[in-house]
């Protein structure tokens, strides 16, 4: 009887690992995924953005999130009309009339900028770390067939959250330096 319960526990924990990883992947795709791809420059340039004005953007709590610009977006693909759009987390405070090659995601234009890499990198890290830690704990439960002690996993999750923010800050700083130099 004990072997049956242990085998059932292993199966449930194994299914939990798969469900947790699938949920993490789906959330990454739905939430920051398209913006990360646009900021990091995956794929060809979607079009050209002509700046009308730039301003310091704020979030819902009033904290600054970087520089946003409004202006006209002209797609590279024929058949699409030019329209007004926001260049989110711009790399610089551009002058009126400046042209910037951009990629689009979710109705906004993006370019490679340090603040955008930090914002979306931190969001991705803070989203993934809890799911990966939960999956690791469930995997340990599945391997042993018993409920594993979660103290070490909790501390690993805290360290992972801190590391995600530090890595996002370092990546954002490197991108900011790179865009300023080149």
Coordinates of N, CA, C and O in Angstrom, one line a residue:
X1 N 0.8 -1.2 0.0 CA 0.0 0.0 0.0 C 0.9 1.3 0.0 O 0.6 2.2 -0.7
X2 N 1.9 1.2 0.8 CA 2.8 2.4 0.9 C 3.5 2.7 -0.5 O 3.7 3.8 -0.8
X3 N 3.8 1.6 -1.2 CA 4.5 1.8 -2.5 C 3.5 2.4 -3.5 O 3.9 3.2 -4.3
X4 N 2.2 2.1 -3.4 CA 1.2 2.6 -4.3 C 1.0 4.1 -4.0 O 1.0 4.9 -4.9
X5 N 1.0 4.5 -2.8 CA 0.8 5.9 -2.4 C 2.0 6.7 -2.8 O 1.9 7.8 -3.3
X6 N 3.2 6.1 -2.6 CA 4.5 6.8 -3.0 C 4.5 7.0 -4.5 O 4.9 8.0 -5.0
X7 N 4.1 5.9 -5.3 CA 4.1 6.0 -6.7 C 3.1 7.1 -7.2 O 3.3 7.8 -8.2
X8 N 1.9 7.1 -6.6 CA 0.9 8.1 -6.9 C 1.4 9.5 -6.6 O 1.2 10.4 -7.4
X9 N 2.1 9.7 -5.5 CA 2.7 11.0 -5.1 C 3.7 11.4 -6.1 O 3.8 12.6 -6.5
X10 N 4.5 10.5 -6.6 CA 5.5 10.8 -7.6 C 4.9 11.3 -8.9 O 5.3 12.2 -9.5
X11 N 3.8 10.6 -9.3 CA 3.1 10.9 -10.5 C 2.5 12.3 -10.4 O 2.6 13.1 -11.4
X12 N 1.9 12.6 -9.3 CA 1.2 13.9 -9.1 C 2.3 15.0 -9.1 O 2.1 16.1 -9.7
X13 N 3.4 14.8 -8.4 CA 4.4 15.8 -8.4 C 5.1 16.0 -9.8 O 5.4 17.1 -10.2
X14 N 5.2 14.9 -10.5 CA 5.8 15.0 -11.9 C 4.8 15.8 -12.8 O 5.3 16.6 -13.6
X15 N 3.5 15.6 -12.7 CA 2.6 16.3 -13.4 C 2.6 17.8 -13.0 O 2.5 18.7 -13.8
X16 N 2.8 18.0 -11.7 CA 2.9 19.4 -11.2 C 4.1 20.1 -11.8 O 4.0 21.3 -12.1
X17 N 5.2 19.4 -12.0 CA 6.4 20.0 -12.6 C 6.1 20.5 -14.0 O 6.3 21.6 -14.4
X18 N 5.4 19.6 -14.8 CA 5.1 19.9 -16.2 C 4.1 21.1 -16.2 O 4.3 22.0 -17.0
X19 N 3.1 21.0 -15.4 CA 2.1 22.1 -15.4 C 2.7 23.4 -15.0 O 2.4 24.5 -15.6
X20 N 3.6 23.4 -14.0 CA 4.2 24.7 -13.6 C 5.1 25.3 -14.7 O 5.1 26.5 -14.9
X21 N 5.9 24.4 -15.3 CA 6.7 24.9 -16.4 C 5.9 25.4 -17.6 O 6.3 26.4 -18.2
X22 N 4.8 24.7 -17.9 CA 4.0 25.2 -19.0 C 3.3 26.5 -18.7 O 3.3 27.4 -19.5
X23 N 2.9 26.7 -17.4 CA 2.3 27.9 -17.0 C 3.3 29.1 -17.0 O 3.0 30.2 -17.5
X24 N 4.5 28.8 -16.6 CA 5.6 29.8 -16.7 C 5.9 30.2 -18.1 O 6.0 31.4 -18.4
X25 N 6.0 29.3 -19.0 CA 6.2 29.6 -20.4 C 5.1 30.4 -21.0 O 5.3 31.4 -21.8
X26 N 3.8 30.0 -20.7 CA 2.7 30.7 -21.2 C 2.6 32.1 -20.7 O 2.4 33.1 -21.5
X27 N 2.9 32.3 -19.4 CA 2.9 33.7 -18.9 C 4.0 34.5 -19.5 O 3.8 35.7 -19.7
X28 N 5.1 34.0 -19.7 CA 6.2 34.7 -20.3 C 5.8 35.1 -21.7 O 6.1 36.2 -22.2
X29 N 5.1 34.3 -22.5 CA 4.7 34.6 -23.8 C 3.6 35.7 -23.8 O 3.6 36.6 -24.6
X30 N 2.7 35.6 -22.8 CA 1.6 36.5 -22.8 C 2.0 37.9 -22.2 O 1.6 38.9 -22.7
X31 N 2.8 37.9 -21.2 CA 3.1 39.2 -20.5 C 4.2 39.9 -21.1 O 4.0 40.8 -21.9
X32 N 5.5 39.6 -20.7 CA 6.6 40.5 -21.3 C 7.2 39.9 -22.5 O 8.1 40.6 -23.1
X33 N 6.8 38.8 -23.0 CA 7.5 38.1 -24.2 C 7.6 39.0 -25.4 O 8.7 39.2 -25.9
X34 N 6.5 39.5 -26.0 CA 6.6 40.2 -27.2 C 7.4 41.5 -27.0 O 8.2 41.9 -27.9
X35 N 7.3 42.2 -25.9 CA 8.1 43.4 -25.7 C 9.6 43.1 -25.6 O 10.4 43.9 -26.1
X36 N 9.9 42.0 -24.9 CA 11.3 41.7 -24.8 C 11.9 41.4 -26.2 O 13.0 41.9 -26.5
X37 N 11.2 40.7 -27.0 CA 11.6 40.4 -28.4 C 11.8 41.7 -29.1 O 12.8 41.9 -29.9
X38 N 10.9 42.7 -29.0 CA 11.0 43.9 -29.7 C 12.2 44.8 -29.2 O 12.9 45.3 -30.0
X39 N 12.4 44.8 -27.9 CA 13.4 45.6 -27.3 C 14.8 45.0 -27.6 O 15.7 45.8 -28.0
X40 N 14.9 43.7 -27.6 CA 16.2 43.1 -27.9 C 16.5 43.0 -29.4 O 17.6 42.6 -29.8
X41 N 15.5 43.3 -30.2 CA 15.7 43.4 -31.7 C 15.6 42.1 -32.4 O 16.3 41.9 -33.4
X42 N 14.8 41.1 -31.9 CA 14.6 39.9 -32.6 C 13.7 40.2 -33.8 O 12.7 40.8 -33.7
X43 N 14.2 39.7 -35.0 CA 13.4 39.9 -36.2 C 13.8 41.2 -36.9 O 14.5 42.0 -36.3
X44 N 13.3 41.4 -38.0 CA 13.6 42.6 -38.8 C 12.9 43.8 -38.2 O 12.0 43.7 -37.5
X45 N 13.5 45.0 -38.6 CA 12.9 46.2 -38.2 C 11.5 46.4 -38.8 O 11.3 46.1 -40.0
X46 N 10.5 46.7 -38.0 CA 9.1 46.8 -38.5 C 8.9 48.1 -39.2 O 8.0 48.2 -40.1
X47 N 9.5 49.2 -38.9 CA 9.3 50.5 -39.5 C 10.1 51.6 -38.9 O 11.0 51.4 -38.1
X48 N 9.7 52.8 -39.3 CA 10.4 54.0 -38.9 C 9.5 54.9 -38.1 O 8.3 55.1 -38.5
X49 N 10.0 55.4 -37.0 CA 9.2 56.2 -36.1 C 9.8 57.6 -36.2 O 11.0 57.9 -36.1
X50 N 8.9 58.6 -36.5 CA 9.3 60.0 -36.6 C 8.8 60.7 -35.3 O 7.6 60.7 -35.0
X51 N 9.7 61.3 -34.5 CA 9.4 61.8 -33.2 C 8.6 63.2 -33.3 O 9.0 64.0 -34.1
X52 N 7.5 63.3 -32.6 CA 6.8 64.5 -32.4 C 7.3 65.2 -31.2 O 7.6 66.4 -31.2
X53 N 7.2 64.5 -30.0 CA 7.7 65.0 -28.8 C 8.0 63.9 -27.8 O 7.5 62.8 -27.9
X54 N 9.0 64.2 -26.9 CA 9.4 63.2 -25.9 C 9.1 63.8 -24.5 O 9.1 65.0 -24.3
X55 N 8.8 62.9 -23.6 CA 8.5 63.3 -22.2 C 8.9 62.2 -21.2 O 9.1 61.0 -21.6
X56 N 9.0 62.5 -20.0 CA 9.3 61.6 -18.9 C 8.0 60.8 -18.6 O 7.0 61.4 -18.1
X57 N 8.0 59.5 -18.8 CA 6.9 58.7 -18.5 C 6.8 58.2 -17.1 O 7.8 58.1 -16.4
X58 N 5.6 58.0 -16.6 CA 5.4 57.5 -15.2 C 4.5 56.3 -15.2 O 3.7 56.1 -16.1
X59 N 4.6 55.5 -14.2 CA 3.7 54.4 -14.0 C 2.5 54.8 -13.2 O 2.3 55.9 -12.9
X60 N 1.7 53.8 -12.8 CA 0.4 54.1 -12.1 C 0.6 54.7 -10.8 O -0.2 55.5 -10.3
X61 N 1.8 54.4 -10.1 CA 2.1 55.0 -8.8 C 2.8 56.4 -8.9 O 3.0 57.0 -7.9
X62 N 3.1 56.8 -10.1 CA 3.8 58.1 -10.3 C 5.3 58.0 -10.4 O 5.9 59.0 -10.5
X63 N 5.9 56.8 -10.4 CA 7.3 56.7 -10.5 C 7.7 56.8 -12.0 O 7.0 56.3 -12.8
X64 N 8.9 57.4 -12.2 CA 9.3 57.5 -13.6 C 9.7 56.2 -14.2 O 10.4 55.4 -13.5
X65 N 9.4 55.9 -15.4 CA 9.8 54.7 -16.1 C 10.7 54.9 -17.3 O 10.9 53.9 -18.0
X66 N 11.1 56.1 -17.5 CA 12.0 56.3 -18.6 C 11.4 57.4 -19.5 O 10.4 58.1 -19.1
X67 N 11.9 57.5 -20.7 CA 11.4 58.5 -21.7 C 10.5 57.8 -22.7 O 10.9 56.8 -23.3
X68 N 9.4 58.4 -22.9 CA 8.5 57.9 -23.9 C 8.4 59.1 -25.0 O 8.5 60.2 -24.6
X69 N 8.1 58.7 -26.2 CA 8.0 59.7 -27.3 C 6.7 59.4 -28.0 O 6.4 58.2 -28.2
X70 N 6.0 60.4 -28.5 CA 4.9 60.3 -29.4 C 5.3 60.7 -30.8 O 6.2 61.5 -30.9
X71 N 4.7 60.1 -31.8 CA 5.0 60.5 -33.1 C 4.3 59.6 -34.1 O 3.4 58.9 -33.8
X72 N 4.8 59.6 -35.3 CA 4.2 58.9 -36.4 C 5.1 57.7 -36.8 O 6.3 57.8 -36.9
X73 N 4.4 56.6 -36.9 CA 5.1 55.3 -37.3 C 4.7 55.0 -38.7 O 3.6 54.9 -39.1
X74 N 5.8 54.7 -39.5 CA 5.6 54.3 -40.9 C 6.1 52.9 -41.1 O 7.3 52.7 -40.9
X75 N 5.2 52.0 -41.3 CA 5.6 50.6 -41.4 C 6.4 50.3 -42.7 O 6.3 51.0 -43.7
X76 N 7.3 49.3 -42.6 CA 8.1 48.9 -43.8 C 7.3 48.1 -44.8 O 7.5 48.2 -46.0
X77 N 6.3 47.4 -44.3 CA 5.4 46.6 -45.2 C 4.5 47.5 -46.0 O 3.9 48.4 -45.4
X78 N 4.4 47.2 -47.2 CA 3.5 48.0 -48.1 C 2.0 47.6 -47.7 O 1.8 46.4 -47.3
X79 N 1.1 48.5 -47.9 CA -0.3 48.2 -47.6 C -0.7 48.7 -46.2 O -1.9 48.7 -46.0
X80 N 0.2 48.9 -45.3 CA -0.1 49.4 -44.0 C 0.0 50.9 -44.0 O 1.0 51.5 -44.5
X81 N -0.9 51.6 -43.4 CA -0.9 53.1 -43.3 C -0.1 53.5 -42.1 O 0.0 52.9 -41.1
X82 N 0.5 54.7 -42.3 CA 1.2 55.3 -41.2 C 0.2 55.8 -40.1 O -1.0 56.1 -40.4
X83 N 0.6 55.7 -38.9 CA -0.3 56.1 -37.8 C 0.5 56.6 -36.6 O 1.7 56.3 -36.5
X84 N -0.3 57.2 -35.7 CA 0.4 57.7 -34.5 C 0.6 56.6 -33.5 O -0.2 55.7 -33.4
X85 N 1.7 56.6 -32.8 CA 2.1 55.6 -31.9 C 3.0 56.1 -30.8 O 3.5 57.2 -31.0
X86 N 3.2 55.4 -29.8 CA 4.2 55.8 -28.7 C 5.4 54.9 -28.7 O 5.3 53.7 -28.8
X87 N 6.6 55.6 -28.7 CA 7.8 54.9 -28.6 C 8.1 54.8 -27.1 O 8.4 55.7 -26.4
X88 N 7.9 53.6 -26.6 CA 8.1 53.3 -25.1 C 9.5 53.1 -24.7 O 10.3 52.5 -25.4
X89 N 9.9 53.7 -23.6 CA 11.2 53.6 -23.0 C 12.3 53.8 -24.1 O 13.1 53.0 -24.4
X90 N 12.3 55.0 -24.6 CA 13.3 55.4 -25.7 C 14.7 55.5 -25.1 O 14.9 55.7 -23.9
X91 N 15.6 55.2 -26.0 CA 17.0 55.2 -25.6 C 17.5 56.7 -25.3 O 18.5 56.9 -24.6
X92 N 16.9 57.7 -25.9 CA 17.3 59.0 -25.7 C 16.1 60.0 -25.8 O 15.0 59.5 -26.2
X93 N 16.3 61.2 -25.4 CA 15.2 62.2 -25.5 C 15.4 62.8 -26.9 O 16.2 63.8 -27.0
X94 N 14.8 62.3 -27.9 CA 15.0 62.7 -29.2 C 14.4 64.1 -29.5 O 13.4 64.5 -28.9
X95 N 15.0 64.8 -30.5 CA 14.5 66.1 -30.9 C 13.3 65.8 -31.9 O 13.2 64.8 -32.5
X96 N 12.5 66.8 -32.0 CA 11.3 66.8 -32.9 C 11.8 66.5 -34.3 O 12.8 67.1 -34.8
X97 N 11.2 65.5 -35.0 CA 11.6 65.2 -36.4 C 12.6 64.1 -36.5 O 12.9 63.7 -37.6
X98 N 13.2 63.7 -35.4 CA 14.2 62.6 -35.5 C 13.5 61.3 -35.9 O 12.4 61.1 -35.7
X99 N 14.3 60.5 -36.7 CA 13.8 59.2 -37.2 C 14.5 58.1 -36.5 O 15.7 58.1 -36.4
X100 N 13.7 57.1 -36.0 CA 14.3 56.0 -35.3 C 13.7 54.7 -35.9 O 12.5 54.6 -36.1
X101 N 14.5 53.7 -36.2 CA 14.0 52.4 -36.6 C 13.6 51.7 -35.4 O 14.2 51.6 -34.4
X102 N 12.3 51.1 -35.5 CA 11.7 50.5 -34.3 C 11.1 49.1 -34.7 O 10.9 48.8 -35.9
X103 N 10.8 48.4 -33.6 CA 10.0 47.1 -33.7 C 8.8 47.4 -32.9 O 8.8 48.1 -31.9
X104 N 7.7 46.8 -33.3 CA 6.4 47.0 -32.6 C 6.0 45.7 -31.8 O 6.3 44.6 -32.2
X105 N 5.3 46.0 -30.7 CA 4.7 44.9 -30.0 C 3.5 45.5 -29.2 O 3.7 46.5 -28.5
X106 N 2.4 44.9 -29.3 CA 1.2 45.3 -28.6 C 0.8 46.8 -28.7 O 0.5 47.4 -27.8
X107 N 0.9 47.3 -30.0 CA 0.5 48.6 -30.2 C 1.5 49.7 -29.8 O 1.1 50.9 -29.9
X108 N 2.7 49.4 -29.5 CA 3.7 50.3 -29.1 C 5.0 50.0 -29.9 O 5.2 48.9 -30.3
X109 N 5.8 51.1 -30.0 CA 7.1 50.9 -30.7 C 8.2 50.8 -29.6 O 8.1 51.4 -28.6
X110 N 9.2 50.0 -30.0 CA 10.3 49.8 -29.0 C 11.6 49.8 -29.8 O 11.7 49.5 -31.0
X111 N 12.6 50.3 -29.1 CA 14.0 50.2 -29.6 C 14.9 49.7 -28.5 O 14.5 49.6 -27.3
X112 N 16.1 49.4 -28.8 CA 17.1 48.9 -27.8 C 17.5 50.1 -26.9 O 18.0 51.1 -27.4
X113 N 17.1 50.0 -25.6 CA 17.5 51.0 -24.7 C 17.7 50.3 -23.3 O 17.2 49.3 -23.0
X114 N 18.6 50.9 -22.6 CA 19.0 50.4 -21.3 C 17.8 50.3 -20.3 O 17.6 49.3 -19.6
X115 N 17.0 51.3 -20.3 CA 15.8 51.3 -19.3 C 14.8 50.2 -19.8 O 14.2 49.6 -18.9
X116 N 14.6 50.0 -21.0 CA 13.7 49.0 -21.5 C 14.2 47.6 -21.2 O 13.4 46.7 -20.8
X117 N 15.5 47.4 -21.4 CA 16.1 46.1 -21.1 C 16.0 45.8 -19.6 O 15.6 44.7 -19.2
X118 N 16.2 46.8 -18.8 CA 16.1 46.6 -17.3 C 14.6 46.3 -16.9 O 14.3 45.4 -16.2
X119 N 13.7 47.1 -17.5 CA 12.3 46.9 -17.1 C 11.8 45.6 -17.5 O 11.2 44.9 -16.7
X120 N 12.0 45.2 -18.7 CA 11.4 43.9 -19.2 C 12.3 42.7 -18.7 O 11.7 41.6 -18.4
X121 N 13.6 42.9 -18.5 CA 14.4 41.8 -17.9 C 14.0 41.5 -16.5 O 13.9 40.4 -16.1
X122 N 13.8 42.6 -15.7 CA 13.4 42.4 -14.3 C 12.0 41.8 -14.3 O 11.8 40.9 -13.4
X123 N 11.1 42.2 -15.1 CA 9.8 41.6 -15.1 C 9.8 40.1 -15.5 O 9.2 39.3 -14.8
X124 N 10.7 39.8 -16.4 CA 10.8 38.3 -16.8 C 11.4 37.5 -15.7 O 11.0 36.4 -15.4
X125 N 12.5 38.1 -15.1 CA 13.1 37.4 -14.0 C 12.2 37.2 -12.8 O 12.1 36.1 -12.2
X126 N 11.5 38.3 -12.4 CA 10.6 38.2 -11.3 C 9.4 37.3 -11.5 O 8.8 36.7 -10.6
X127 N 9.1 37.1 -12.8 CA 8.0 36.2 -13.2 C 8.5 34.7 -13.2 O 7.8 33.8 -12.7
X128 N 9.7 34.5 -13.7 CA 10.1 33.1 -13.9 C 10.7 32.5 -12.6 O 10.5 31.3 -12.4
X129 N 11.3 33.2 -11.7 CA 12.0 32.6 -10.6 C 11.0 31.9 -9.7 O 11.3 30.7 -9.3
X130 N 9.9 32.4 -9.3 CA 9.0 31.6 -8.4 C 8.5 30.3 -9.1 O 8.4 29.3 -8.5
X131 N 8.2 30.4 -10.4 CA 7.8 29.2 -11.1 C 8.9 28.1 -11.2 O 8.6 26.9 -11.0
X132 N 10.1 28.6 -11.5 CA 11.2 27.6 -11.6 C 11.5 27.0 -10.2 O 11.9 25.8 -10.1
X133 N 11.4 27.8 -9.2 CA 11.7 27.3 -7.8 C 10.6 26.3 -7.4 O 10.9 25.2 -6.9
X134 N 9.4 26.6 -7.7 CA 8.3 25.6 -7.5 C 8.5 24.3 -8.2 O 8.3 23.2 -7.7
X135 N 8.9 24.5 -9.5 CA 9.1 23.3 -10.3 C 10.3 22.4 -9.8 O 10.2 21.2 -9.7
X136 N 11.3 23.1 -9.3 CA 12.5 22.4 -8.7 C 12.0 21.6 -7.4 O 12.4 20.5 -7.2
X137 N 11.2 22.3 -6.6 CA 10.7 21.6 -5.4 C 9.8 20.4 -5.7 O 9.9 19.4 -5.1
X138 N 8.9 20.6 -6.7 CA 8.1 19.5 -7.1 C 8.9 18.4 -7.7 O 8.6 17.2 -7.5
X139 N 9.9 18.7 -8.4 CA 10.8 17.6 -8.9 C 11.5 16.9 -7.8 O 11.6 15.6 -7.9
X140 N 11.9 17.6 -6.8 CA 12.6 16.9 -5.6 C 11.5 16.0 -4.9 O 11.9 14.9 -4.5
X141 N 10.3 16.5 -4.9 CA 9.2 15.6 -4.3 C 9.0 14.4 -5.1 O 8.8 13.3 -4.6
X142 N 9.0 14.6 -6.4 CA 8.8 13.4 -7.3 C 9.9 12.4 -7.3 O 9.7 11.2 -7.3
X143 N 11.1 12.9 -7.1 CA 12.3 12.0 -7.1 C 12.3 11.1 -5.8 O 12.5 9.9 -5.8
X144 N 11.9 11.8 -4.7 CA 12.0 11.1 -3.4 C 10.7 10.3 -3.1 O 10.7 9.4 -2.3
X145 N 9.6 10.8 -3.7 CA 8.3 10.1 -3.4 C 7.7 10.6 -2.1 O 6.7 10.1 -1.7
X146 N 8.3 11.6 -1.5 CA 7.8 12.2 -0.3 C 7.8 13.8 -0.4 O 8.4 14.3 -1.4
X147 N 7.2 14.4 0.5 CA 7.2 15.9 0.5 C 8.6 16.4 0.9 O 9.0 16.1 2.1
X148 N 9.3 17.1 0.0 CA 10.6 17.6 0.4 C 10.5 18.8 1.2 O 9.5 19.6 1.2
X149 N 11.6 19.0 2.0 CA 11.6 20.2 2.9 C 11.8 21.4 2.0 O 12.6 21.5 1.1
X150 N 11.0 22.5 2.2 CA 10.9 23.6 1.3 C 11.8 24.8 1.7 O 11.8 25.8 1.0
X151 N 12.4 24.7 2.9 CA 13.2 25.9 3.4 C 14.3 26.3 2.4 O 14.4 27.5 2.1
X152 N 15.1 25.4 1.9 CA 16.1 25.7 1.0 C 15.6 26.3 -0.3 O 16.2 27.2 -0.9
X153 N 14.5 25.8 -0.7 CA 13.9 26.3 -2.0 C 13.4 27.7 -1.8 O 13.4 28.5 -2.7
X154 N 12.8 28.0 -0.6 CA 12.4 29.3 -0.3 C 13.6 30.3 -0.3 O 13.5 31.4 -0.9
X155 N 14.7 29.9 0.3 CA 15.8 30.8 0.3 C 16.4 30.9 -1.1 O 16.9 32.0 -1.5
X156 N 16.4 29.9 -1.9 CA 16.8 29.9 -3.3 C 15.9 30.9 -4.1 O 16.4 31.6 -5.0
X157 N 14.7 30.9 -3.8 CA 13.7 31.8 -4.5 C 14.1 33.2 -4.2 O 14.1 34.1 -5.1
X158 N 14.3 33.5 -2.9 CA 14.7 34.9 -2.5 C 16.0 35.3 -3.2 O 16.1 36.4 -3.7
X159 N 17.0 34.4 -3.2 CA 18.3 34.7 -3.9 C 18.1 34.9 -5.4 O 18.7 35.8 -6.0
X160 N 17.2 34.1 -5.9 CA 16.9 34.2 -7.4 C 16.2 35.5 -7.7 O 16.5 36.1 -8.8
X161 N 15.3 36.0 -6.9 CA 14.7 37.2 -7.2 C 15.7 38.4 -7.1 O 15.6 39.3 -7.9
X162 N 16.5 38.3 -6.1 CA 17.6 39.4 -6.0 C 18.5 39.3 -7.2 O 18.8 40.3 -7.8
X163 N 18.9 38.1 -7.6 CA 19.8 37.9 -8.8 C 19.1 38.4 -10.0 O 19.8 39.0 -10.9
X164 N 17.8 38.2 -10.2 CA 17.1 38.6 -11.4 C 17.2 40.1 -11.5 O 17.4 40.7 -12.6
X165 N 17.0 40.8 -10.4 CA 17.0 42.3 -10.4 C 18.4 42.8 -10.7 O 18.6 43.7 -11.5
X166 N 19.4 42.2 -10.1 CA 20.8 42.6 -10.3 C 21.2 42.3 -11.8 O 21.8 43.2 -12.5
X167 N 20.9 41.1 -12.3 CA 21.2 40.8 -13.7 C 20.5 41.8 -14.7 O 21.1 42.2 -15.7
X168 N 19.3 42.1 -14.4 CA 18.5 43.0 -15.3 C 19.2 44.4 -15.2 O 19.3 45.1 -16.3
X169 N 19.6 44.8 -14.0 CA 20.3 46.1 -13.9 C 21.6 46.1 -14.7 O 22.0 47.1 -15.4
X170 N 22.4 45.1 -14.5 CA 23.7 45.0 -15.2 C 23.4 45.0 -16.8 O 24.1 45.7 -17.5
X171 N 22.5 44.2 -17.2 CA 22.2 44.1 -18.7 C 21.7 45.5 -19.2 O 22.1 46.0 -20.2
X172 N 20.8 46.2 -18.4 CA 20.4 47.5 -18.8 C 21.5 48.5 -18.8 O 21.6 49.3 -19.7
X173 N 22.4 48.4 -17.9 CA 23.6 49.3 -17.8 C 24.5 49.1 -19.0 O 25.0 50.0 -19.7
X174 N 24.8 47.8 -19.3 CA 25.6 47.5 -20.5 C 25.0 48.0 -21.8 O 25.7 48.5 -22.7
X175 N 23.7 47.8 -21.9 CA 23.0 48.3 -23.1 C 23.0 49.8 -23.2 O 23.2 50.3 -24.3
X176 N 22.8 50.4 -22.1 CA 22.9 51.9 -22.1 C 24.2 52.4 -22.5 O 24.4 53.4 -23.3
X177 N 25.3 51.8 -22.0 CA 26.6 52.2 -22.4 C 26.9 51.9 -23.8 O 27.4 52.7 -24.6
X178 N 26.4 50.7 -24.3 CA 26.6 50.3 -25.7 C 25.9 51.2 -26.6 O 26.4 51.6 -27.7
X179 N 24.7 51.6 -26.3 CA 23.9 52.5 -27.2 C 24.5 53.9 -27.2 O 24.4 54.7 -28.2
X180 N 25.1 54.4 -26.0 CA 25.7 55.7 -26.0 C 27.0 55.7 -26.8 O 27.3 56.7 -27.4
X181 N 27.8 54.6 -26.7 CA 29.1 54.6 -27.4 C 28.9 54.4 -28.9 O 29.5 55.0 -29.7
X182 N 28.0 53.5 -29.3 CA 27.8 53.2 -30.7 C 26.6 53.9 -31.2 O 26.1 54.0 -32.1

